[in-house]
Every structure is written in C-alpha cells, then in structure tokens.
Amino acid sequence: EEVSIQTVQDSVEAVGTLLANESVTITSRVSDIVTVVHFEDGDVVEAGDILVELTNQEQSAQLAEARANLTDARLQLERLERLGSNVASASQIDQARARYDASEARLNAIIARMDERLIRAPFSGMLGFRQISPGSLVSPQTPITTLDDIETLRLEFNIPETAFGALQTGDRIVALSAAYPGKTFNGEVISVSPRIDPVTRSVSVRAAIPNPNLELRPGMLMTLSLIASEREALVISEAAVLQKNGRSLVYVANADMQVFERDIVIQQRRRGTVEVASGLQPGERIVVDGIMGVRNGAKVREISDQSDSQNQDWGG
C-alpha cells in the first residue's frame, strides 16, 4: 500500500447520562380550584402558553371595582385641573392626583393577582404527565406536571485525570445510544468541572447535544468518544510493521518493486493502524501482506485479488 497522510484523532472513551437543558416541576403560586386545563400528557408548548386556569370570580369582581374607581379618580383630577387655581386649590389638585395614583396601583395589584391564577409555561419544552383535573384544589405544594427543554440536551460524564490536560471547551464528542443502533449524535463540550475527584481521579465534563427531532430523552445512557484533538499525521497499516531486535521496521519498495528494510519511529499505535513519527515519506510504497516471508532485497509484486495472492511468487 501507499503511505499517506491522514487525519487522526486523540479520543477518550466514556459513558454518560443525558439531562434536560432546563427542567422544572410546574406548581401553582396560590391555593385555589382548577377551572380549565389546557394541556395533555407529552404536549410541546411555547414559553408563556397558559397551562391551567384557576378560579378567579372574586378577583374579577375586584377588577371591575378597581377600574370604576380609577375612572372616577381620573375624572375628578381632570375636572380640578381644568378649573385651575382660581377655583381649586393646589392641595385639592394634589389630593386628587394622589387618589388617582392609588387607584391605578390597586388596579395593577388586582391584575397581578389574577395573573397568578393563570399558570403558564416558563420556557418552551415538552410536558410530562398531567397530575391534576378540573375541580382539583391545588396549592404551591401540588405538582401539576413537569416541563423539560429537550431541544438541546446536556450529557454529563467523567474522564480520567490523565486526559484532563488536553481537554477544553469546544471539543467535539460523538455519542451512541442503545435505542438507536448505528446512529451517531454529535455535540461539544460546554463546561469542565474545576475540581478533580481525589477518590476516582476523574473530572466531570458536561457536553451539549442538539436534539431537533426530539429523539433523545433525559435519563438515557450514552457511550461517547471525546475528540480531544485532531491533526494530520502519517499513518500506515499495523500489519506492515515488523519488530526485530528492539527495532520497528517496514519493507519499502523501490521503482523496480525491490524491497529494503527501513527503520521507523512509531508515534502512537491505534486499532489496526500505526502513526509514524519519522522514517517514511508520503507516497512511498510498503509491504503490508506476507511480511514474515519477505527478506531484505527481495522482489515483490502487487496483488489485486485473493486468487492472485495465492499464486504470488516472493523473490529471494
């Protein structure tokens, strides 16, 4: 085969658990009776959507009263301001303005209390099981449902201390889930714990994985490869390397298909391949099959299929 430059990756294998990007249990801020439920199990909602309405007859009556009082206060203030200082004193105008401001503040307070009886989604996401029904009495301790933002998921995992030095935010990860055999999910490291566990000698890492199709769910177990670095390197087949008297060597073929030993320096061994630090140049041809039967200076020929390999003739 021909020696070539390839992209190699330094990776760390790990196992992690998926978490929602945001997660909350929906509850009420007040104690009251449920009148309307606007969602079903598993609905996808947007931030601000109304999920539950609580009883608000008393607040509705107070709201009507507050609006009437505000209108009356505004009319009195406008009347005094039109009459001017010749009829109305400055203190009377100030008192009318104070009554108007107080009426407006009371109206806003009632509107705020009414809004407490509309339970809304705090962010966009997927709802869990509905745990209340119309007519239920709810309080701040009553769970109504759960809400998870799963368009982006967080994958939390640990890596050994030895890999910490090459780790940085933005590193790429490739993850697999048993629920989707053969499918890969890509993400990137978003944060690294500032502490290393003194017992396990590992560091916690958090990565973000986009989940636009909502295939993944919080709680899933994922196996992953953390790509700590990528670089261009000279890579050859591991089968081409022969160990002899503490040396690592390959057989390099010249233009006449005659092969000669060449010492190489191995940078790193990988699964089925070897990264070569020195000793070879891109484009050179090396022996990868039948290397144990080759001798220095032998003549070889390239084979193209299995039948040809069975009839190959190694020169001495």
PDB file of C-alpha atoms in Angstrom:
ATOM      1  CA  GLU A   1       0.000   0.000   0.000  1.00  0.00           C
ATOM      2  CA  GLU A   2       0.988   3.627  -0.428  1.00  0.00           C
ATOM      3  CA  VAL A   3       1.981   5.654   2.616  1.00  0.00           C
ATOM      4  CA  SER A   4      -0.428   8.557   3.091  1.00  0.00           C
ATOM      5  CA  ILE A   5      -1.239  11.480   5.350  1.00  0.00           C
ATOM      6  CA  GLN A   6      -4.500  11.033   7.246  1.00  0.00           C
ATOM      7  CA  THR A   7      -6.500  12.924   9.830  1.00  0.00           C
ATOM      8  CA  VAL A   8      -6.046  11.268  13.217  1.00  0.00           C
ATOM      9  CA  GLN A   9      -7.942  11.914  16.407  1.00  0.00           C
ATOM     10  CA  ASP A  10      -6.922  11.664  20.034  1.00  0.00           C
ATOM     11  CA  SER A  11     -10.066  10.427  21.747  1.00  0.00           C
ATOM     12  CA  VAL A  12     -11.239   9.358  25.183  1.00  0.00           C
ATOM     13  CA  GLU A  13     -13.997   6.778  25.631  1.00  0.00           C
ATOM     14  CA  ALA A  14     -16.608   7.381  28.328  1.00  0.00           C
ATOM     15  CA  VAL A  15     -20.182   6.692  29.402  1.00  0.00           C
ATOM     16  CA  GLY A  16     -22.587   9.499  30.279  1.00  0.00           C
ATOM     17  CA  THR A  17     -26.187  10.305  31.194  1.00  0.00           C
ATOM     18  CA  LEU A  18     -28.439  12.749  29.365  1.00  0.00           C
ATOM     19  CA  LEU A  19     -30.099  15.615  31.239  1.00  0.00           C
ATOM     20  CA  ALA A  20     -32.630  18.180  30.046  1.00  0.00           C
ATOM     21  CA  ASN A  21     -31.247  21.596  29.223  1.00  0.00           C
ATOM     22  CA  GLU A  22     -33.902  23.077  31.527  1.00  0.00           C
ATOM     23  CA  SER A  23     -36.235  21.108  33.798  1.00  0.00           C
ATOM     24  CA  VAL A  24     -38.944  22.184  36.246  1.00  0.00           C
ATOM     25  CA  THR A  25     -41.978  20.855  38.095  1.00  0.00           C
ATOM     26  CA  ILE A  26     -44.951  23.135  37.408  1.00  0.00           C
ATOM     27  CA  THR A  27     -46.848  24.249  40.542  1.00  0.00           C
ATOM     28  CA  SER A  28     -49.300  26.999  41.487  1.00  0.00           C
ATOM     29  CA  ARG A  29     -48.325  30.154  43.350  1.00  0.00           C
ATOM     30  CA  VAL A  30     -51.697  30.266  45.137  1.00  0.00           C
ATOM     31  CA  SER A  31     -54.206  27.806  46.596  1.00  0.00           C
ATOM     32  CA  ASP A  32     -57.409  27.595  44.571  1.00  0.00           C
ATOM     33  CA  ILE A  33     -59.675  25.404  42.441  1.00  0.00           C
ATOM     34  CA  VAL A  34     -58.738  24.364  38.889  1.00  0.00           C
ATOM     35  CA  THR A  35     -61.318  25.505  36.345  1.00  0.00           C
ATOM     36  CA  VAL A  36     -59.646  24.719  32.996  1.00  0.00           C
ATOM     37  CA  VAL A  37     -56.696  22.524  31.970  1.00  0.00           C
ATOM     38  CA  HIS A  38     -55.201  23.480  28.593  1.00  0.00           C
ATOM     39  CA  PHE A  39     -52.735  20.608  28.024  1.00  0.00           C
ATOM     40  CA  GLU A  40     -52.421  16.851  27.685  1.00  0.00           C
ATOM     41  CA  ASP A  41     -49.619  14.434  28.515  1.00  0.00           C
ATOM     42  CA  GLY A  42     -46.496  14.990  26.411  1.00  0.00           C
ATOM     43  CA  ASP A  43     -47.613  18.229  24.744  1.00  0.00           C
ATOM     44  CA  VAL A  44     -44.926  20.509  23.324  1.00  0.00           C
ATOM     45  CA  VAL A  45     -45.530  24.082  24.487  1.00  0.00           C
ATOM     46  CA  GLU A  46     -44.004  27.506  23.986  1.00  0.00           C
ATOM     47  CA  ALA A  47     -42.862  29.896  26.698  1.00  0.00           C
ATOM     48  CA  GLY A  48     -45.857  31.840  28.049  1.00  0.00           C
ATOM     49  CA  ASP A  49     -48.525  29.327  26.978  1.00  0.00           C
ATOM     50  CA  ILE A  50     -51.369  29.042  29.523  1.00  0.00           C
ATOM     51  CA  LEU A  51     -51.428  25.542  31.015  1.00  0.00           C
ATOM     52  CA  VAL A  52     -54.039  25.855  33.801  1.00  0.00           C
ATOM     53  CA  GLU A  53     -56.686  28.396  34.832  1.00  0.00           C
ATOM     54  CA  LEU A  54     -57.763  28.708  38.465  1.00  0.00           C
ATOM     55  CA  THR A  55     -60.998  30.128  39.893  1.00  0.00           C
ATOM     56  CA  ASN A  56     -60.992  33.960  39.690  1.00  0.00           C
ATOM     57  CA  GLN A  57     -64.592  35.159  40.239  1.00  0.00           C
ATOM     58  CA  GLU A  58     -63.653  37.202  43.312  1.00  0.00           C
ATOM     59  CA  GLN A  59     -60.686  38.768  41.549  1.00  0.00           C
ATOM     60  CA  SER A  60     -62.867  39.572  38.516  1.00  0.00           C
ATOM     61  CA  ALA A  61     -65.299  41.486  40.728  1.00  0.00           C
ATOM     62  CA  GLN A  62     -62.423  43.324  42.416  1.00  0.00           C
ATOM     63  CA  LEU A  63     -61.005  44.157  38.994  1.00  0.00           C
ATOM     64  CA  ALA A  64     -64.300  45.732  37.851  1.00  0.00           C
ATOM     65  CA  GLU A  65     -64.477  47.754  41.085  1.00  0.00           C
ATOM     66  CA  ALA A  66     -60.875  48.939  40.720  1.00  0.00           C
ATOM     67  CA  ARG A  67     -61.433  50.032  37.130  1.00  0.00           C
ATOM     68  CA  ALA A  68     -64.522  52.032  38.140  1.00  0.00           C
ATOM     69  CA  ASN A  69     -62.621  53.715  40.985  1.00  0.00           C
ATOM     70  CA  LEU A  70     -59.742  54.548  38.643  1.00  0.00           C
ATOM     71  CA  THR A  71     -62.136  56.104  36.117  1.00  0.00           C
ATOM     72  CA  ASP A  72     -63.801  58.202  38.840  1.00  0.00           C
ATOM     73  CA  ALA A  73     -60.432  59.369  40.206  1.00  0.00           C
ATOM     74  CA  ARG A  74     -59.241  60.320  36.723  1.00  0.00           C
ATOM     75  CA  LEU A  75     -62.408  62.358  36.017  1.00  0.00           C
ATOM     76  CA  GLN A  76     -62.116  64.239  39.337  1.00  0.00           C
ATOM     77  CA  LEU A  77     -58.461  65.041  38.674  1.00  0.00           C
ATOM     78  CA  GLU A  78     -59.183  66.253  35.135  1.00  0.00           C
ATOM     79  CA  ARG A  79     -62.085  68.429  36.400  1.00  0.00           C
ATOM     80  CA  LEU A  80     -59.942  70.133  39.027  1.00  0.00           C
ATOM     81  CA  GLU A  81     -57.092  70.665  36.565  1.00  0.00           C
ATOM     82  CA  ARG A  82     -59.488  72.339  34.100  1.00  0.00           C
ATOM     83  CA  LEU A  83     -60.877  74.662  36.791  1.00  0.00           C
ATOM     84  CA  GLY A  84     -57.371  75.790  37.648  1.00  0.00           C
ATOM     85  CA  SER A  85     -56.067  77.702  40.660  1.00  0.00           C
ATOM     86  CA  ASN A  86     -58.935  80.254  40.617  1.00  0.00           C
ATOM     87  CA  VAL A  87     -61.413  77.652  41.894  1.00  0.00           C
ATOM     88  CA  ALA A  88     -59.402  74.650  43.108  1.00  0.00           C
ATOM     89  CA  SER A  89     -56.505  74.981  45.493  1.00  0.00           C
ATOM     90  CA  ALA A  90     -53.187  73.304  44.852  1.00  0.00           C
ATOM     91  CA  SER A  91     -53.756  70.958  47.784  1.00  0.00           C
ATOM     92  CA  GLN A  92     -57.083  69.777  46.305  1.00  0.00           C
ATOM     93  CA  ILE A  93     -55.385  69.024  42.977  1.00  0.00           C
ATOM     94  CA  ASP A  94     -52.584  67.182  44.785  1.00  0.00           C
ATOM     95  CA  GLN A  95     -55.114  65.082  46.734  1.00  0.00           C
ATOM     96  CA  ALA A  96     -56.991  64.220  43.540  1.00  0.00           C
ATOM     97  CA  ARG A  97     -53.754  63.201  41.851  1.00  0.00           C
ATOM     98  CA  ALA A  98     -52.834  61.018  44.859  1.00  0.00           C
ATOM     99  CA  ARG A  99     -56.260  59.314  44.733  1.00  0.00           C
ATOM    100  CA  TYR A 100     -55.764  58.631  41.024  1.00  0.00           C
ATOM    101  CA  ASP A 101     -52.281  57.145  41.596  1.00  0.00           C
ATOM    102  CA  ALA A 102     -53.587  54.968  44.449  1.00  0.00           C
ATOM    103  CA  SER A 103     -56.482  53.712  42.308  1.00  0.00           C
ATOM    104  CA  GLU A 104     -54.114  52.844  39.470  1.00  0.00           C
ATOM    105  CA  ALA A 105     -51.797  50.966  41.846  1.00  0.00           C
ATOM    106  CA  ARG A 106     -54.740  48.971  43.266  1.00  0.00           C
ATOM    107  CA  LEU A 107     -55.866  48.059  39.738  1.00  0.00           C
ATOM    108  CA  ASN A 108     -52.371  46.819  38.844  1.00  0.00           C
ATOM    109  CA  ALA A 109     -52.221  44.760  42.052  1.00  0.00           C
ATOM    110  CA  ILE A 110     -55.512  43.044  41.231  1.00  0.00           C
ATOM    111  CA  ILE A 111     -54.339  42.330  37.674  1.00  0.00           C
ATOM    112  CA  ALA A 112     -51.183  40.763  39.106  1.00  0.00           C
ATOM    113  CA  ARG A 113     -53.239  38.563  41.467  1.00  0.00           C
ATOM    114  CA  MET A 114     -55.434  37.478  38.574  1.00  0.00           C
ATOM    115  CA  ASP A 115     -52.356  36.601  36.558  1.00  0.00           C
ATOM    116  CA  GLU A 116     -51.294  34.296  39.412  1.00  0.00           C
ATOM    117  CA  ARG A 117     -54.386  32.236  38.592  1.00  0.00           C
ATOM    118  CA  LEU A 118     -53.134  31.648  35.069  1.00  0.00           C
ATOM    119  CA  ILE A 119     -50.357  29.043  35.257  1.00  0.00           C
ATOM    120  CA  ARG A 120     -48.033  29.472  32.261  1.00  0.00           C
ATOM    121  CA  ALA A 121     -45.092  27.578  30.794  1.00  0.00           C
ATOM    122  CA  PRO A 122     -41.902  29.342  31.971  1.00  0.00           C
ATOM    123  CA  PHE A 123     -39.994  28.169  28.877  1.00  0.00           C
ATOM    124  CA  SER A 124     -40.540  26.135  25.712  1.00  0.00           C
ATOM    125  CA  GLY A 125     -40.360  22.383  26.056  1.00  0.00           C
ATOM    126  CA  MET A 126     -42.184  19.060  26.454  1.00  0.00           C
ATOM    127  CA  LEU A 127     -44.684  18.464  29.229  1.00  0.00           C
ATOM    128  CA  GLY A 128     -44.839  15.307  31.328  1.00  0.00           C
ATOM    129  CA  PHE A 129     -47.890  13.536  32.757  1.00  0.00           C
ATOM    130  CA  ARG A 130     -50.866  15.661  33.843  1.00  0.00           C
ATOM    131  CA  GLN A 131     -51.414  15.203  37.585  1.00  0.00           C
ATOM    132  CA  ILE A 132     -54.491  17.404  38.142  1.00  0.00           C
ATOM    133  CA  SER A 133     -58.021  17.661  36.734  1.00  0.00           C
ATOM    134  CA  PRO A 134     -60.679  20.405  36.573  1.00  0.00           C
ATOM    135  CA  GLY A 135     -62.130  20.798  40.064  1.00  0.00           C
ATOM    136  CA  SER A 136     -58.894  19.858  41.822  1.00  0.00           C
ATOM    137  CA  LEU A 137     -57.752  22.008  44.721  1.00  0.00           C
ATOM    138  CA  VAL A 138     -54.131  22.960  44.116  1.00  0.00           C
ATOM    139  CA  SER A 139     -51.588  24.690  46.333  1.00  0.00           C
ATOM    140  CA  PRO A 140     -47.907  25.700  45.932  1.00  0.00           C
ATOM    141  CA  GLN A 141     -47.010  22.146  47.064  1.00  0.00           C
ATOM    142  CA  THR A 142     -49.188  20.420  44.431  1.00  0.00           C
ATOM    143  CA  PRO A 143     -47.245  19.122  41.380  1.00  0.00           C
ATOM    144  CA  ILE A 144     -49.238  19.861  38.228  1.00  0.00           C
ATOM    145  CA  THR A 145     -46.859  18.456  35.610  1.00  0.00           C
ATOM    146  CA  THR A 146     -43.217  18.577  34.582  1.00  0.00           C
ATOM    147  CA  LEU A 147     -41.635  20.616  31.798  1.00  0.00           C
ATOM    148  CA  ASP A 148     -38.351  19.768  30.097  1.00  0.00           C
ATOM    149  CA  ASP A 149     -36.475  21.678  27.428  1.00  0.00           C
ATOM    150  CA  ILE A 150     -35.035  18.849  25.307  1.00  0.00           C
ATOM    151  CA  GLU A 151     -34.238  20.586  22.008  1.00  0.00           C
ATOM    152  CA  THR A 152     -30.717  20.653  23.389  1.00  0.00           C
ATOM    153  CA  LEU A 153     -29.640  18.052  25.938  1.00  0.00           C
ATOM    154  CA  ARG A 154     -26.742  18.022  28.376  1.00  0.00           C
ATOM    155  CA  LEU A 155     -24.568  14.924  28.510  1.00  0.00           C
ATOM    156  CA  GLU A 156     -22.656  14.545  31.779  1.00  0.00           C
ATOM    157  CA  PHE A 157     -19.737  12.122  32.043  1.00  0.00           C
ATOM    158  CA  ASN A 158     -16.351  11.636  33.714  1.00  0.00           C
ATOM    159  CA  ILE A 159     -12.918  11.285  32.140  1.00  0.00           C
ATOM    160  CA  PRO A 160      -9.650  10.194  33.811  1.00  0.00           C
ATOM    161  CA  GLU A 161      -7.263  12.751  35.242  1.00  0.00           C
ATOM    162  CA  THR A 162      -4.659  11.754  32.640  1.00  0.00           C
ATOM    163  CA  ALA A 163      -6.844  13.218  29.858  1.00  0.00           C
ATOM    164  CA  PHE A 164      -7.543  16.487  31.662  1.00  0.00           C
ATOM    165  CA  GLY A 165      -4.572  18.388  30.228  1.00  0.00           C
ATOM    166  CA  ALA A 166      -5.770  18.104  26.619  1.00  0.00           C
ATOM    167  CA  LEU A 167      -9.428  18.845  27.433  1.00  0.00           C
ATOM    168  CA  GLN A 168     -11.017  22.197  26.676  1.00  0.00           C
ATOM    169  CA  THR A 169     -14.444  23.662  25.990  1.00  0.00           C
ATOM    170  CA  GLY A 170     -15.493  23.307  22.376  1.00  0.00           C
ATOM    171  CA  ASP A 171     -14.000  19.819  21.991  1.00  0.00           C
ATOM    172  CA  ARG A 172     -16.188  17.569  19.854  1.00  0.00           C
ATOM    173  CA  ILE A 173     -17.942  14.440  21.084  1.00  0.00           C
ATOM    174  CA  VAL A 174     -19.549  11.586  19.164  1.00  0.00           C
ATOM    175  CA  ALA A 175     -22.178   9.674  21.174  1.00  0.00           C
ATOM    176  CA  LEU A 176     -24.146   6.465  20.663  1.00  0.00           C
ATOM    177  CA  SER A 177     -27.412   5.290  22.218  1.00  0.00           C
ATOM    178  CA  ALA A 178     -28.647   1.706  22.525  1.00  0.00           C
ATOM    179  CA  ALA A 179     -32.078   2.985  21.478  1.00  0.00           C
ATOM    180  CA  TYR A 180     -30.743   3.924  18.012  1.00  0.00           C
ATOM    181  CA  PRO A 181     -28.196   1.287  16.917  1.00  0.00           C
ATOM    182  CA  GLY A 182     -25.641   2.591  14.443  1.00  0.00           C
ATOM    183  CA  LYS A 183     -26.762   6.230  14.716  1.00  0.00           C
ATOM    184  CA  THR A 184     -24.323   8.828  15.991  1.00  0.00           C
ATOM    185  CA  PHE A 185     -25.125  12.068  17.798  1.00  0.00           C
ATOM    186  CA  ASN A 186     -22.624  14.928  17.701  1.00  0.00           C
ATOM    187  CA  GLY A 187     -22.083  17.542  20.364  1.00  0.00           C
ATOM    188  CA  GLU A 188     -19.436  19.664  22.027  1.00  0.00           C
ATOM    189  CA  VAL A 189     -18.015  20.227  25.491  1.00  0.00           C
ATOM    190  CA  ILE A 190     -19.563  23.285  27.158  1.00  0.00           C
ATOM    191  CA  SER A 191     -18.039  23.109  30.643  1.00  0.00           C
ATOM    192  CA  VAL A 192     -15.479  21.228  32.706  1.00  0.00           C
ATOM    193  CA  SER A 193     -15.565  20.858  36.475  1.00  0.00           C
ATOM    194  CA  PRO A 194     -12.856  22.917  38.207  1.00  0.00           C
ATOM    195  CA  ARG A 195     -12.233  20.036  40.605  1.00  0.00           C
ATOM    196  CA  ILE A 196     -10.799  16.547  40.168  1.00  0.00           C
ATOM    197  CA  ASP A 197     -12.296  13.834  42.369  1.00  0.00           C
ATOM    198  CA  PRO A 198      -9.500  12.761  44.760  1.00  0.00           C
ATOM    199  CA  VAL A 199     -11.009   9.269  45.117  1.00  0.00           C
ATOM    200  CA  THR A 200     -11.641   8.314  41.483  1.00  0.00           C
ATOM    201  CA  ARG A 201      -9.032  10.687  39.972  1.00  0.00           C
ATOM    202  CA  SER A 202     -11.575  11.728  37.369  1.00  0.00           C
ATOM    203  CA  VAL A 203     -13.088  15.034  36.278  1.00  0.00           C
ATOM    204  CA  SER A 204     -16.734  15.749  35.458  1.00  0.00           C
ATOM    205  CA  VAL A 205     -17.484  17.099  31.994  1.00  0.00           C
ATOM    206  CA  ARG A 206     -20.698  18.486  30.531  1.00  0.00           C
ATOM    207  CA  ALA A 207     -21.435  18.495  26.792  1.00  0.00           C
ATOM    208  CA  ALA A 208     -24.367  19.838  24.766  1.00  0.00           C
ATOM    209  CA  ILE A 209     -26.069  17.653  22.138  1.00  0.00           C
ATOM    210  CA  PRO A 210     -28.609  19.195  19.717  1.00  0.00           C
ATOM    211  CA  ASN A 211     -31.866  17.213  19.654  1.00  0.00           C
ATOM    212  CA  PRO A 212     -34.007  18.890  16.960  1.00  0.00           C
ATOM    213  CA  ASN A 213     -36.089  15.757  16.257  1.00  0.00           C
ATOM    214  CA  LEU A 214     -36.651  15.098  19.985  1.00  0.00           C
ATOM    215  CA  GLU A 215     -35.316  11.550  19.597  1.00  0.00           C
ATOM    216  CA  LEU A 216     -33.276  11.586  22.779  1.00  0.00           C
ATOM    217  CA  ARG A 217     -34.719  11.817  26.277  1.00  0.00           C
ATOM    218  CA  PRO A 218     -33.305  12.824  29.672  1.00  0.00           C
ATOM    219  CA  GLY A 219     -32.012   9.843  31.618  1.00  0.00           C
ATOM    220  CA  MET A 220     -30.698   7.933  28.596  1.00  0.00           C
ATOM    221  CA  LEU A 221     -27.320   6.234  28.922  1.00  0.00           C
ATOM    222  CA  MET A 222     -24.887   7.062  26.112  1.00  0.00           C
ATOM    223  CA  THR A 223     -21.440   5.817  25.184  1.00  0.00           C
ATOM    224  CA  LEU A 224     -19.225   8.503  23.720  1.00  0.00           C
ATOM    225  CA  SER A 225     -15.873   9.372  22.272  1.00  0.00           C
ATOM    226  CA  LEU A 226     -14.417  12.715  23.307  1.00  0.00           C
ATOM    227  CA  ILE A 227     -12.286  14.050  20.461  1.00  0.00           C
ATOM    228  CA  ALA A 228      -9.567  15.859  22.389  1.00  0.00           C
ATOM    229  CA  SER A 229      -7.575  16.856  19.282  1.00  0.00           C
ATOM    230  CA  GLU A 230      -7.403  16.315  15.517  1.00  0.00           C
ATOM    231  CA  ARG A 231      -4.282  16.569  13.395  1.00  0.00           C
ATOM    232  CA  GLU A 232      -2.725  15.418  10.142  1.00  0.00           C
ATOM    233  CA  ALA A 233      -0.292  12.510  10.532  1.00  0.00           C
ATOM    234  CA  LEU A 234       1.428   9.791   8.518  1.00  0.00           C
ATOM    235  CA  VAL A 235      -0.488   6.559   9.122  1.00  0.00           C
ATOM    236  CA  ILE A 236       0.247   3.011   7.937  1.00  0.00           C
ATOM    237  CA  SER A 237      -1.315  -0.395   8.498  1.00  0.00           C
ATOM    238  CA  GLU A 238      -0.213  -2.125  11.696  1.00  0.00           C
ATOM    239  CA  ALA A 239       0.364  -5.307   9.639  1.00  0.00           C
ATOM    240  CA  ALA A 240       3.220  -3.557   7.781  1.00  0.00           C
ATOM    241  CA  VAL A 241       5.374  -3.139  10.914  1.00  0.00           C
ATOM    242  CA  LEU A 242       7.922  -5.782  11.895  1.00  0.00           C
ATOM    243  CA  GLN A 243       9.645  -5.816  15.276  1.00  0.00           C
ATOM    244  CA  LYS A 244      13.259  -7.031  15.140  1.00  0.00           C
ATOM    245  CA  ASN A 245      15.847  -6.742  17.916  1.00  0.00           C
ATOM    246  CA  GLY A 246      14.036  -3.837  19.523  1.00  0.00           C
ATOM    247  CA  ARG A 247      13.655  -2.039  16.174  1.00  0.00           C
ATOM    248  CA  SER A 248      10.460  -1.156  14.356  1.00  0.00           C
ATOM    249  CA  LEU A 249      10.853  -1.549  10.614  1.00  0.00           C
ATOM    250  CA  VAL A 250       8.920  -1.794   7.365  1.00  0.00           C
ATOM    251  CA  TYR A 251       9.803  -3.018   3.888  1.00  0.00           C
ATOM    252  CA  VAL A 252       9.813  -0.183   1.354  1.00  0.00           C
ATOM    253  CA  ALA A 253       9.563  -0.964  -2.367  1.00  0.00           C
ATOM    254  CA  ASN A 254      11.570   0.956  -4.986  1.00  0.00           C
ATOM    255  CA  ALA A 255      10.576   1.577  -8.606  1.00  0.00           C
ATOM    256  CA  ASP A 256      11.718  -1.964  -9.563  1.00  0.00           C
ATOM    257  CA  MET A 257       9.486  -3.472  -6.830  1.00  0.00           C
ATOM    258  CA  GLN A 258      12.542  -4.494  -4.854  1.00  0.00           C
ATOM    259  CA  VAL A 259      12.061  -4.057  -1.083  1.00  0.00           C
ATOM    260  CA  PHE A 260      14.504  -2.947   1.594  1.00  0.00           C
ATOM    261  CA  GLU A 261      14.266  -2.638   5.329  1.00  0.00           C
ATOM    262  CA  ARG A 262      13.601   0.828   6.723  1.00  0.00           C
ATOM    263  CA  ASP A 263      13.652   1.743  10.428  1.00  0.00           C
ATOM    264  CA  ILE A 264      10.732   3.863  11.573  1.00  0.00           C
ATOM    265  CA  VAL A 265       9.830   5.685  14.780  1.00  0.00           C
ATOM    266  CA  ILE A 266       6.305   4.962  15.992  1.00  0.00           C
ATOM    267  CA  GLN A 267       4.411   7.897  17.441  1.00  0.00           C
ATOM    268  CA  GLN A 268       1.313   6.021  18.530  1.00  0.00           C
ATOM    269  CA  ARG A 269      -0.439   2.716  17.934  1.00  0.00           C
ATOM    270  CA  ARG A 270      -4.137   2.664  17.219  1.00  0.00           C
ATOM    271  CA  ARG A 271      -6.628  -0.032  16.414  1.00  0.00           C
ATOM    272  CA  GLY A 272      -5.235  -1.632  13.242  1.00  0.00           C
ATOM    273  CA  THR A 273      -3.009   1.333  12.354  1.00  0.00           C
ATOM    274  CA  VAL A 274       0.270   2.930  13.389  1.00  0.00           C
ATOM    275  CA  GLU A 275       1.097   6.639  13.449  1.00  0.00           C
ATOM    276  CA  VAL A 276       4.660   7.114  12.199  1.00  0.00           C
ATOM    277  CA  ALA A 277       6.773   9.954  13.589  1.00  0.00           C
ATOM    278  CA  SER A 278       9.727   9.518  11.186  1.00  0.00           C
ATOM    279  CA  GLY A 279      11.281   7.107   8.710  1.00  0.00           C
ATOM    280  CA  LEU A 280       8.745   7.273   5.874  1.00  0.00           C
ATOM    281  CA  GLN A 281       7.525   9.820   3.349  1.00  0.00           C
ATOM    282  CA  PRO A 282       4.049  10.166   1.847  1.00  0.00           C
ATOM    283  CA  GLY A 283       3.760   8.345  -1.485  1.00  0.00           C
ATOM    284  CA  GLU A 284       6.260   5.601  -0.684  1.00  0.00           C
ATOM    285  CA  ARG A 285       5.036   2.023  -1.095  1.00  0.00           C
ATOM    286  CA  ILE A 286       5.383  -0.559   1.670  1.00  0.00           C
ATOM    287  CA  VAL A 287       4.639  -4.268   2.063  1.00  0.00           C
ATOM    288  CA  VAL A 288       1.543  -4.995   4.160  1.00  0.00           C
ATOM    289  CA  ASP A 289       0.747  -8.635   3.284  1.00  0.00           C
ATOM    290  CA  GLY A 290       3.058 -11.606   3.782  1.00  0.00           C
ATOM    291  CA  ILE A 291       5.656  -9.526   5.584  1.00  0.00           C
ATOM    292  CA  MET A 292       7.027 -12.511   7.524  1.00  0.00           C
ATOM    293  CA  GLY A 293       8.119 -14.155   4.279  1.00  0.00           C
ATOM    294  CA  VAL A 294       9.949 -11.116   2.894  1.00  0.00           C
ATOM    295  CA  ARG A 295      13.731 -10.658   3.050  1.00  0.00           C
ATOM    296  CA  ASN A 296      15.838  -7.570   2.553  1.00  0.00           C
ATOM    297  CA  GLY A 297      16.367  -7.032  -1.199  1.00  0.00           C
ATOM    298  CA  ALA A 298      13.525  -9.358  -2.241  1.00  0.00           C
ATOM    299  CA  LYS A 299      11.414  -8.687  -5.309  1.00  0.00           C
ATOM    300  CA  VAL A 300       7.681  -8.354  -4.795  1.00  0.00           C
ATOM    301  CA  ARG A 301       4.673  -7.690  -6.932  1.00  0.00           C
ATOM    302  CA  GLU A 302       1.368  -6.041  -6.186  1.00  0.00           C
ATOM    303  CA  ILE A 303      -1.661  -8.290  -5.843  1.00  0.00           C
ATOM    304  CA  SER A 304      -5.155  -7.236  -6.790  1.00  0.00           C
ATOM    305  CA  ASP A 305      -7.331 -10.094  -5.534  1.00  0.00           C
ATOM    306  CA  GLN A 306      -7.315 -13.242  -3.410  1.00  0.00           C
ATOM    307  CA  SER A 307      -6.606 -15.607  -6.315  1.00  0.00           C
ATOM    308  CA  ASP A 308      -3.544 -13.594  -7.245  1.00  0.00           C
ATOM    309  CA  SER A 309      -2.314 -13.700  -3.642  1.00  0.00           C
ATOM    310  CA  GLN A 310      -2.479 -17.487  -3.637  1.00  0.00           C
ATOM    311  CA  ASN A 311      -0.156 -17.601  -6.654  1.00  0.00           C
ATOM    312  CA  GLN A 312       2.245 -14.849  -5.568  1.00  0.00           C
ATOM    313  CA  ASP A 313       5.998 -15.510  -6.035  1.00  0.00           C
ATOM    314  CA  TRP A 314       8.296 -13.984  -3.448  1.00  0.00           C
ATOM    315  CA  GLY A 315      11.880 -13.454  -4.699  1.00  0.00           C
ATOM    316  CA  GLY A 316      14.921 -14.229  -2.503  1.00  0.00           C
TER     317      GLY A 316
END
